[in-house]
Short mmCIF file of C-alpha atoms and ligand atoms in Angstrom, two decimals:
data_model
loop_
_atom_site.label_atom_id
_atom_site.label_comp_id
_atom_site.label_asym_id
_atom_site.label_seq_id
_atom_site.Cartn_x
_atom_site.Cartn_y
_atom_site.Cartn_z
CA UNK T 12 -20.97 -131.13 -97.89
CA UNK T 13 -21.54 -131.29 -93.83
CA UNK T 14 -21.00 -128.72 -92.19
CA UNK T 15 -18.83 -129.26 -88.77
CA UNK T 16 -21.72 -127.91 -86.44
CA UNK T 17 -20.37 -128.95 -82.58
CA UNK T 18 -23.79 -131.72 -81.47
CA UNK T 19 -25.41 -130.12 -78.31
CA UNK T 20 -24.66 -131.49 -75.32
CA UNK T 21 -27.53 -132.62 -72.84
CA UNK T 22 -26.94 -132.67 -68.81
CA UNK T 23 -29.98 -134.29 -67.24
CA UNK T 24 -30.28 -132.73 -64.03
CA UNK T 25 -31.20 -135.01 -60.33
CA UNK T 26 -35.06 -133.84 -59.93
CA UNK T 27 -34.53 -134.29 -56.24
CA UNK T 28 -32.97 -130.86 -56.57
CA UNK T 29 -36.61 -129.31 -56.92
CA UNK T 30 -36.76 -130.13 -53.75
CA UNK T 31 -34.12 -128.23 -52.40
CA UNK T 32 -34.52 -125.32 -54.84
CA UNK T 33 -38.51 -124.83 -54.91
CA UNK T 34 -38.63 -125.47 -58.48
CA UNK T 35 -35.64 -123.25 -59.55
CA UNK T 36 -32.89 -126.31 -59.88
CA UNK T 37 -32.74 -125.90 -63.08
CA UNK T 38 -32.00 -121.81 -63.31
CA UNK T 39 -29.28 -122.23 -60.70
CA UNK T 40 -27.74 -125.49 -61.91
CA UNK T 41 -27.03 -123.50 -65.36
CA UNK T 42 -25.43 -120.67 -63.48
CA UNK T 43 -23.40 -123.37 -61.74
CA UNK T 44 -21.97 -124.83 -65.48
CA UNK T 45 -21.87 -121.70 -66.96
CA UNK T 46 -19.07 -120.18 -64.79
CA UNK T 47 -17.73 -123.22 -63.86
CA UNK T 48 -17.17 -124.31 -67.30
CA UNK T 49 -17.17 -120.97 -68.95
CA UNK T 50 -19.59 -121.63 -71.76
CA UNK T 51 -23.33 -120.79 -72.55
CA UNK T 52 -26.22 -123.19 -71.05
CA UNK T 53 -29.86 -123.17 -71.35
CA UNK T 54 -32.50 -124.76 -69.75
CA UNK T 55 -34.44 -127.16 -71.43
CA UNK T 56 -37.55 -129.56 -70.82
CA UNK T 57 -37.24 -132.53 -72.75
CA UNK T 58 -40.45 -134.87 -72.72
CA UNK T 59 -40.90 -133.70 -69.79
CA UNK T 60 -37.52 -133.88 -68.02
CA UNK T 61 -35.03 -130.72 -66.79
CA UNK T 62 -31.87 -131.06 -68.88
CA UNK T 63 -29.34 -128.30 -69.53
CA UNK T 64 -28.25 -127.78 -72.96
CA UNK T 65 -24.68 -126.61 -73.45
CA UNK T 66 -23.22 -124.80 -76.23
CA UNK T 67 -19.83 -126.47 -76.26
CA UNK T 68 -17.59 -129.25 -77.53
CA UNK T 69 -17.43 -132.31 -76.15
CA UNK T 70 -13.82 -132.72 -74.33
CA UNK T 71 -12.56 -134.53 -71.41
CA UNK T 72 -12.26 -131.06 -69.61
CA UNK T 73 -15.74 -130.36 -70.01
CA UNK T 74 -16.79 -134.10 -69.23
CA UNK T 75 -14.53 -133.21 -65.84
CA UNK T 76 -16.81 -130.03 -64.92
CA UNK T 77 -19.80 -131.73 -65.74
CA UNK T 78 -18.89 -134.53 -63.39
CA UNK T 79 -18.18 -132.22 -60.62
CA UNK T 80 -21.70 -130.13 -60.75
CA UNK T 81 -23.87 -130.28 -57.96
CA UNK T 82 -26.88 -131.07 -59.77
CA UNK T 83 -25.69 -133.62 -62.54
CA UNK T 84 -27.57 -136.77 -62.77
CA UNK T 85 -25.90 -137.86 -66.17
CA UNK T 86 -24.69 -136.18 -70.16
CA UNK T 87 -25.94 -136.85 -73.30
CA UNK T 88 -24.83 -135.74 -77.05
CA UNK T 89 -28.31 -134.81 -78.69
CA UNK T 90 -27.74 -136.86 -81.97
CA UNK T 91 -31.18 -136.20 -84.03
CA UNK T 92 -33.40 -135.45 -81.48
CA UNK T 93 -31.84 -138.95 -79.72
CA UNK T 94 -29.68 -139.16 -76.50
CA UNK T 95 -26.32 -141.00 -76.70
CA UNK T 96 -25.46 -141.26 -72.94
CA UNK T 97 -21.80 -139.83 -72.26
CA UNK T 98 -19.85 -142.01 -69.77
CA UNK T 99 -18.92 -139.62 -67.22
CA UNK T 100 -15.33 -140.07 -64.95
CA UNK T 101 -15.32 -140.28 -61.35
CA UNK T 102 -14.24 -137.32 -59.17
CA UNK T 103 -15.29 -137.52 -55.72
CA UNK T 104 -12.75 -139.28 -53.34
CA UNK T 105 -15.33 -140.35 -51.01
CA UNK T 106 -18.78 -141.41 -51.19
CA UNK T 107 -22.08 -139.15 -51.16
CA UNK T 108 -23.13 -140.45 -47.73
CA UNK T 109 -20.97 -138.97 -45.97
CA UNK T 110 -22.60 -135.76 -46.43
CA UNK T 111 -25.67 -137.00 -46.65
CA UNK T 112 -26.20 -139.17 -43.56
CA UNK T 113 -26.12 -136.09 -40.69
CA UNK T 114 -29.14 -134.61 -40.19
CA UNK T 115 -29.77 -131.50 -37.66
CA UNK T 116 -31.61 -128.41 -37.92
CA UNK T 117 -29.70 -125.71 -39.41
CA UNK T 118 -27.80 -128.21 -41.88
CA UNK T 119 -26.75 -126.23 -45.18
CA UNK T 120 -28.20 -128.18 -47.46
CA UNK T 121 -25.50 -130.99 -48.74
CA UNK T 122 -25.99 -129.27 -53.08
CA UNK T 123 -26.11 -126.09 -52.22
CA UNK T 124 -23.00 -126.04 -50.20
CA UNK T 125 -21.03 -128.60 -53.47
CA UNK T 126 -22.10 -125.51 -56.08
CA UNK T 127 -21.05 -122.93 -53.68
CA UNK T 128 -17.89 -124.57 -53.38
CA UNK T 129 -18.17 -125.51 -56.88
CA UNK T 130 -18.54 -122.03 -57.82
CA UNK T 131 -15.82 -120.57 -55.56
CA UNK T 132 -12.80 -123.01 -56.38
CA UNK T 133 -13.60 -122.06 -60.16
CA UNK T 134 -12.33 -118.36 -59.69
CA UNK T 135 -9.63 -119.83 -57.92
CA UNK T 136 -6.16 -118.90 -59.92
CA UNK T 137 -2.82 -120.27 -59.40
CA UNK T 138 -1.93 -123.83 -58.75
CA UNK T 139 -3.84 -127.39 -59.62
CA UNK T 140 -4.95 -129.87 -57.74
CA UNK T 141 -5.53 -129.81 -53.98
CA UNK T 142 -6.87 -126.51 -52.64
CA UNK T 143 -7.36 -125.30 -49.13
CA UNK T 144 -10.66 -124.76 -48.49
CA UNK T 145 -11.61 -122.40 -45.17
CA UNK T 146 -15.53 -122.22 -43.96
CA UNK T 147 -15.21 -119.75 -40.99
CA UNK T 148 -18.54 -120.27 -39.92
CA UNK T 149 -18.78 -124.40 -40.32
CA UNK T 150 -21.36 -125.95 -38.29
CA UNK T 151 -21.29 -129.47 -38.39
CA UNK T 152 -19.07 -129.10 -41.67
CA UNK T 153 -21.37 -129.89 -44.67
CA UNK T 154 -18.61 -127.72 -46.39
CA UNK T 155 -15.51 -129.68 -44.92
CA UNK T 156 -16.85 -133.01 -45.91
CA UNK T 157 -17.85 -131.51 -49.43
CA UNK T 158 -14.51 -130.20 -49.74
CA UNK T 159 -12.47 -133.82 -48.90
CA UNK T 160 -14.87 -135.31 -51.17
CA UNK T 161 -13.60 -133.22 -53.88
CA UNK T 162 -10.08 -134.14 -53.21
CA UNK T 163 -9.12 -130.57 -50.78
CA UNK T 164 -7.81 -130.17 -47.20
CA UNK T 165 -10.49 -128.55 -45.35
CA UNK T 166 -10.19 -126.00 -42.52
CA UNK T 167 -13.22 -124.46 -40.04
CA UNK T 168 -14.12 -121.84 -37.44
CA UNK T 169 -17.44 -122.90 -35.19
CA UNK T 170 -18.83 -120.70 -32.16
CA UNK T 171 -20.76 -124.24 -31.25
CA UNK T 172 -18.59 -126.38 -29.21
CA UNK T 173 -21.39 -129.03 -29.07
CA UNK T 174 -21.63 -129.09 -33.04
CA UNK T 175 -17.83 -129.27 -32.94
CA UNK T 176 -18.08 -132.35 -30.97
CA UNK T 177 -20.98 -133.54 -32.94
CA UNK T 178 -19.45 -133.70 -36.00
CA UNK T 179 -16.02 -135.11 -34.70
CA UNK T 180 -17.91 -137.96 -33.21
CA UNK T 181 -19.84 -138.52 -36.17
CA UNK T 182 -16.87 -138.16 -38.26
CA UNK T 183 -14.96 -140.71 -36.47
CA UNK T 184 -17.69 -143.80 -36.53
CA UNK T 185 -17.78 -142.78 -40.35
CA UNK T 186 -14.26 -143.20 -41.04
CA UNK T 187 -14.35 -146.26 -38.42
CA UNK T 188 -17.05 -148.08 -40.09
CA UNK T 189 -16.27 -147.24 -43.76
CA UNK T 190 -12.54 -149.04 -42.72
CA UNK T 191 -10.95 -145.76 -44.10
CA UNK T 192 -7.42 -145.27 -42.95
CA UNK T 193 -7.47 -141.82 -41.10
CA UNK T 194 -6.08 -140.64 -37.43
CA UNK T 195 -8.63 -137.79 -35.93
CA UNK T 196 -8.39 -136.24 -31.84
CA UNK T 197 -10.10 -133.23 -30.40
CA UNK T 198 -7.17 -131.30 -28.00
CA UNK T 199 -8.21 -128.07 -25.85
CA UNK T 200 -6.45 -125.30 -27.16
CA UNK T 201 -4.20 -123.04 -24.62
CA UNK T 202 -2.50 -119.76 -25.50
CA UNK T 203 -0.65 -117.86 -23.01
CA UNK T 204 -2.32 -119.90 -20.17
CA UNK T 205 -5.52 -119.17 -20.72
CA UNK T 206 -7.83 -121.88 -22.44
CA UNK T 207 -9.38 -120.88 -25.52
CA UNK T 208 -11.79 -123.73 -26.16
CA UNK T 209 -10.64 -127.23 -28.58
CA UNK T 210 -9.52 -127.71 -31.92
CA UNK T 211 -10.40 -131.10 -34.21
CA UNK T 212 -8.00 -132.76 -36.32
CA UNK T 213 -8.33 -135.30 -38.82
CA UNK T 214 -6.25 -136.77 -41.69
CA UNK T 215 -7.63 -139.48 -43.81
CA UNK T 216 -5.79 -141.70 -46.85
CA UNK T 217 -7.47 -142.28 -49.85
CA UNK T 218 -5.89 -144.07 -52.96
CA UNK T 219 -2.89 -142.58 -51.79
CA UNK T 220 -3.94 -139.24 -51.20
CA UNK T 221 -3.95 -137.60 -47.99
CA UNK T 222 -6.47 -134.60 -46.97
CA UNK T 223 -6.17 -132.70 -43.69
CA UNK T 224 -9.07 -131.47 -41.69
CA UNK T 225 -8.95 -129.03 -38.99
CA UNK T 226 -12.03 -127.25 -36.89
CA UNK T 227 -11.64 -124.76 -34.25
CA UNK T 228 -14.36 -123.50 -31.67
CA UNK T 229 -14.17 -120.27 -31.34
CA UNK T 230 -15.53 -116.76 -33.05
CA UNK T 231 -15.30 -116.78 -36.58
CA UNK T 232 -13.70 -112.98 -35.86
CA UNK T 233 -11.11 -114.55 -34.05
CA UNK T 234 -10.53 -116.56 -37.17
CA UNK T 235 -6.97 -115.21 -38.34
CA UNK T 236 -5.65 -115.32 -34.35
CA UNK T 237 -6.81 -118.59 -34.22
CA UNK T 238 -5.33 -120.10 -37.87
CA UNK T 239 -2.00 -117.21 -37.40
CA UNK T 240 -0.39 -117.01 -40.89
CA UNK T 241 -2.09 -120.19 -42.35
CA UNK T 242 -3.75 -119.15 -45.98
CA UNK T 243 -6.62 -120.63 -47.75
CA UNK T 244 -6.89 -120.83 -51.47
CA UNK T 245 -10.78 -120.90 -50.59
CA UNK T 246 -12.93 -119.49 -48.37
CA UNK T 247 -17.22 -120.98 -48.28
CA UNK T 248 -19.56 -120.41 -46.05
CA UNK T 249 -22.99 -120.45 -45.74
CA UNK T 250 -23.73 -117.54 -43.05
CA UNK T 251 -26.60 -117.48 -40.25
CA UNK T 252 -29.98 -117.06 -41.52
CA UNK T 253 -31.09 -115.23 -38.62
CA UNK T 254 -33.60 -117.89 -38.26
CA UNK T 255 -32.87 -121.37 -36.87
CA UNK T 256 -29.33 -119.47 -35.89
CA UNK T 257 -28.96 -116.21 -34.84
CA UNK T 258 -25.64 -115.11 -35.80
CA UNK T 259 -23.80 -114.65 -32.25
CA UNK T 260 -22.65 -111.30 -31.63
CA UNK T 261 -20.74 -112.32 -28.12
CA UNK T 262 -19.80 -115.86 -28.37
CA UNK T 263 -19.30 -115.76 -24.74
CA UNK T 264 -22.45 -113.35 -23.39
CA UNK T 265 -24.71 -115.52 -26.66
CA UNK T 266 -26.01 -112.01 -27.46
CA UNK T 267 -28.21 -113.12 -30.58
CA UNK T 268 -28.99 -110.80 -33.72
CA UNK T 269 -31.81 -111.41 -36.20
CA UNK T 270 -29.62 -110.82 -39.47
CA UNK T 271 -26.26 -111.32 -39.89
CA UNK T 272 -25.23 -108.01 -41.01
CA UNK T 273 -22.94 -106.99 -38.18
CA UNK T 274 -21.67 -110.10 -37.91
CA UNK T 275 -20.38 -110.13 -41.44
CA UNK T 276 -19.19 -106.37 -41.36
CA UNK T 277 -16.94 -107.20 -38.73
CA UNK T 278 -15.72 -110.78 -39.95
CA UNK T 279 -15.09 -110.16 -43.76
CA UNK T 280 -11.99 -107.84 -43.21
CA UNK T 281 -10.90 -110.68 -41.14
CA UNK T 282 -11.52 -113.97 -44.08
CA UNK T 283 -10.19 -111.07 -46.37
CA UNK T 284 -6.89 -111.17 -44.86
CA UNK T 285 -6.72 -115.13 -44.47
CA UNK T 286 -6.95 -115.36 -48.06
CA UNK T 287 -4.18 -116.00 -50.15
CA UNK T 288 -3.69 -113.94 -53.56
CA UNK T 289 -5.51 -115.53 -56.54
CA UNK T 290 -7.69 -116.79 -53.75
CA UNK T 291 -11.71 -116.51 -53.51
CA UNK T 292 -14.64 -116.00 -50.85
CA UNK T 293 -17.71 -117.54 -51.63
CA UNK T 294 -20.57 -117.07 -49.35
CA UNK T 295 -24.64 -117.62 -49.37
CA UNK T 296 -26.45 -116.01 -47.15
CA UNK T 297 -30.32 -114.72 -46.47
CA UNK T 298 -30.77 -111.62 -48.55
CA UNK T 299 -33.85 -110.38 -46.60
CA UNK T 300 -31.43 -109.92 -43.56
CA UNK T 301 -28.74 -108.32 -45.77
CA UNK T 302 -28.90 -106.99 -49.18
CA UNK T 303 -26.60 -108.36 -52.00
CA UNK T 304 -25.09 -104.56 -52.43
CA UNK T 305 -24.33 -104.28 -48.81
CA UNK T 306 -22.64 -107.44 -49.41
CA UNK T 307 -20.93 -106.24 -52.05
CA UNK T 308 -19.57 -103.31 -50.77
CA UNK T 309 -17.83 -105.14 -47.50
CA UNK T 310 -16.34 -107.16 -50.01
CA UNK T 311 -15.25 -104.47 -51.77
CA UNK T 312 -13.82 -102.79 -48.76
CA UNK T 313 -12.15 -105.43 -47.39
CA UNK T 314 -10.03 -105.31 -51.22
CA UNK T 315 -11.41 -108.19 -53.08
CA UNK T 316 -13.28 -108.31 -56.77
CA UNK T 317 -16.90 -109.24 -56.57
CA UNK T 318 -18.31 -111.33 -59.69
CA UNK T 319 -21.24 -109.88 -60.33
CA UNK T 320 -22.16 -110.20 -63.81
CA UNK T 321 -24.14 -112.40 -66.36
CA UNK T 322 -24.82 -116.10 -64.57
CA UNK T 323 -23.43 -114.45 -60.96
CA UNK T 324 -26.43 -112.34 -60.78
CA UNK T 325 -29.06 -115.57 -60.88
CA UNK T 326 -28.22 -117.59 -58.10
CA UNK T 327 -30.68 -115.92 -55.88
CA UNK T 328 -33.73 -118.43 -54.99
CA UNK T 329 -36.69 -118.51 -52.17
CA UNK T 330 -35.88 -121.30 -49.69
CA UNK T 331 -39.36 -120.21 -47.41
CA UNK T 332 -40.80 -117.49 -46.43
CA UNK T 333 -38.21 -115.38 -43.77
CA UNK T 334 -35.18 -116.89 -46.34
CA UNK T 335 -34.75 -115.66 -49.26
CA UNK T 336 -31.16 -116.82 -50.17
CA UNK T 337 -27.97 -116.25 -52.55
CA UNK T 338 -24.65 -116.39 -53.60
CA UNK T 339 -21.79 -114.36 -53.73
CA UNK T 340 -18.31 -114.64 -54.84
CA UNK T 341 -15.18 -112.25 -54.71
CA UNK T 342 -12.01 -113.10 -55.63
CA UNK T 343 -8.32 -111.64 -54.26
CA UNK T 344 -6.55 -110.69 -57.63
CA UNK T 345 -3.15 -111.01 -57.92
C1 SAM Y 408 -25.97 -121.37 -41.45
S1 SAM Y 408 -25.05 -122.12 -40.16
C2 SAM Y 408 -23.85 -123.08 -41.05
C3 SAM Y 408 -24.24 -124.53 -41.10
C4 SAM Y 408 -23.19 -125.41 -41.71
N1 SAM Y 408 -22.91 -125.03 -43.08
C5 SAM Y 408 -23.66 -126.86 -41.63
O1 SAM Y 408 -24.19 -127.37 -42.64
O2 SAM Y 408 -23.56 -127.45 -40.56
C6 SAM Y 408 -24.06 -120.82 -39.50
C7 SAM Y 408 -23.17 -121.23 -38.36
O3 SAM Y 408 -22.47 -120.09 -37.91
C8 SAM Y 408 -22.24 -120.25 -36.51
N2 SAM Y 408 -21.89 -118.91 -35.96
C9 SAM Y 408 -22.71 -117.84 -35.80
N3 SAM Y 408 -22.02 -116.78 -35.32
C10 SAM Y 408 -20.72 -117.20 -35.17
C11 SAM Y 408 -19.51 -116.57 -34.72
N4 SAM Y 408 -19.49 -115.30 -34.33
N5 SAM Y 408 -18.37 -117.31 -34.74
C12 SAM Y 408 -18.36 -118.60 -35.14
N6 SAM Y 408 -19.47 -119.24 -35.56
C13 SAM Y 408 -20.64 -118.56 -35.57
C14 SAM Y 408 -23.56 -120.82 -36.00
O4 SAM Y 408 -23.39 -121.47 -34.75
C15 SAM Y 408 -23.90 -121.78 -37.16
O5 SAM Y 408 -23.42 -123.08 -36.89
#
């Protein structure tokens, strides 16, 4: 009699991700599925190839996940010790480039920021479908274009005024030249007379589906003055590295610090409260700056629930030598 044994599944993972990951891709891509999807993965070399193998059934569900990771390049059942390719659907609403045509120094890179967000929408409770998605400290918004890919309305904070223009102006001749129906205007932002620097909004249409995009300059501190009662299902960010950025203590005086420690001490309480219950905060940041328990306990403070078991604990990885970076998620229970 045969027994009903579930056939491994097989996702081959993009080996351009060794790039980005200095040979760890394949640890941090199976953190990514495993608490994304919820089930056990392992690493495996096949013929020489990265794959992950995952313990599960085969459903449209898990084909959905799959589709979704950062690091997929394709799935395959294991049949025999041969590879029947799995036809994976389509998820993102717009295409790749437009994350991965901008190019500046201090970009988060374009997979790292899709399984931080990746990771953070997954402890997201509550609700389907679109999500809000907040990165208080944006840049040129790898995040917010990562986040209307997906499908979500995306939201940002920037000290930067010129990388707030930069990216509406790129942003713009995207939309333009892709012929994607979308309205998008920078206005200067006024309250109680006195100017406060410009906000960018942008709407585009997709198959019928609308997503909202909205960036202001500012001070990420300033964050919950600046959005007022506006929640966020999601908050990602990738904070200053202390490197390439300094994180800006006075956005005004430019007063630069080499980690982002104070920074984050002071603005956590802050994303905390812009959060909306069943809501998560997802950040990466460079640990050498700030250690994960540090971290931790501003999270803690500010009254969210840090994940910080099993796959959370191996997302750290060694980007060079003065970065050593990783990822941390806390969630606002209901
Ligand atoms: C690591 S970078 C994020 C890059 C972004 N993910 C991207 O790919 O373009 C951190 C950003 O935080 C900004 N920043 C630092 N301190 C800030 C503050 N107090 N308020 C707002 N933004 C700040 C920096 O200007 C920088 O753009």
């Amino acid at each position: 009699m045969r027994l009903n044994v579930p056939v491994p599944l097989l996702m081959l993972i993009a080996p351009s991700l060794n790039r980005v990951y200095a040979g760890e891709a394949p640890r941090l891509a199976a953190s990514e599925l495993a608490v994304t999807a919820g089930v056990e993965v392992e690493p495996v070399v096949i013929a020489g190839v990265d794959y992950l193998r995952i313990q599960a059934e085969d459903s449209e569900n898990l084909r959905g996940i799959v589709a979704v990771q950062s690091a997929r390049l394709g799935l395959y059942e294991e049949v025999s010790g041969l590879l029947r390719p799995i036809e994976l659907p389509v998820v993102d609403v717009l295409d790749e480039d437009l994350v991965t045509i901008p190019k500046y120094p201090g970009k988060t890179n374009e997979q790292l920021t899709r399984l931080l967000l990746n990771v953070t929408l997954s402890q997201v409770v509550a609700g389907q479908g679109t999500r809000s998605v907040l990165d208080p400290l944006c840049g040129r918004g790898t995040t917010l274009l990562q986040a209307w890919r997906l499908g979500h309305d995306a939201a940002g904070i920037e000290s930067d005024q010129k990388a707030v223009e930069a990216f509406a102006a790129y942003l713009k001749t995207y939309l333009r030249r892709k012929r994607i129906k979308h309205t998008a205007e920078m206005t200067p932002v006024r309250r109680e007379g006195k100017s406060l620097g410009k906000r960018f909004d942008a709407e585009v249409t997709v198959d019928g589906r609308s997503m909202s995009l909205g960036v202001f300059t500012g001070d990420t501190r300033q964050s919950a003055k600046l959005w007022g009662k506006r929640r966020f299902d999601a908050i990602v960010t990738d904070a200053p590295y202390g490197i390439v950025h300094g994180s800006v203590s006075d956005v005004r005086g430019g007063g630069r610090d080499r980690s982002a420690s104070g920074l984050l001490a002071d603005a956590i309480p802050v994303w905390a409260s812009q959060l909306r219950s069943g809501g998560a905060l997802g950040m990466s940041w460079n640990t050498l700056g700030t250690p994960r328990e540090r971290l931790a306990e501003l999270l803690t403070a500010a009254g969210l629930v840090v994940r910080d078991d099993g796959p959370w604990r191996h997302f750290s990885h060694r980007v060079d030598s003065s970065v050593h970076r990783d990822v941390i998620v806390a969630v606002r229970e209901v």
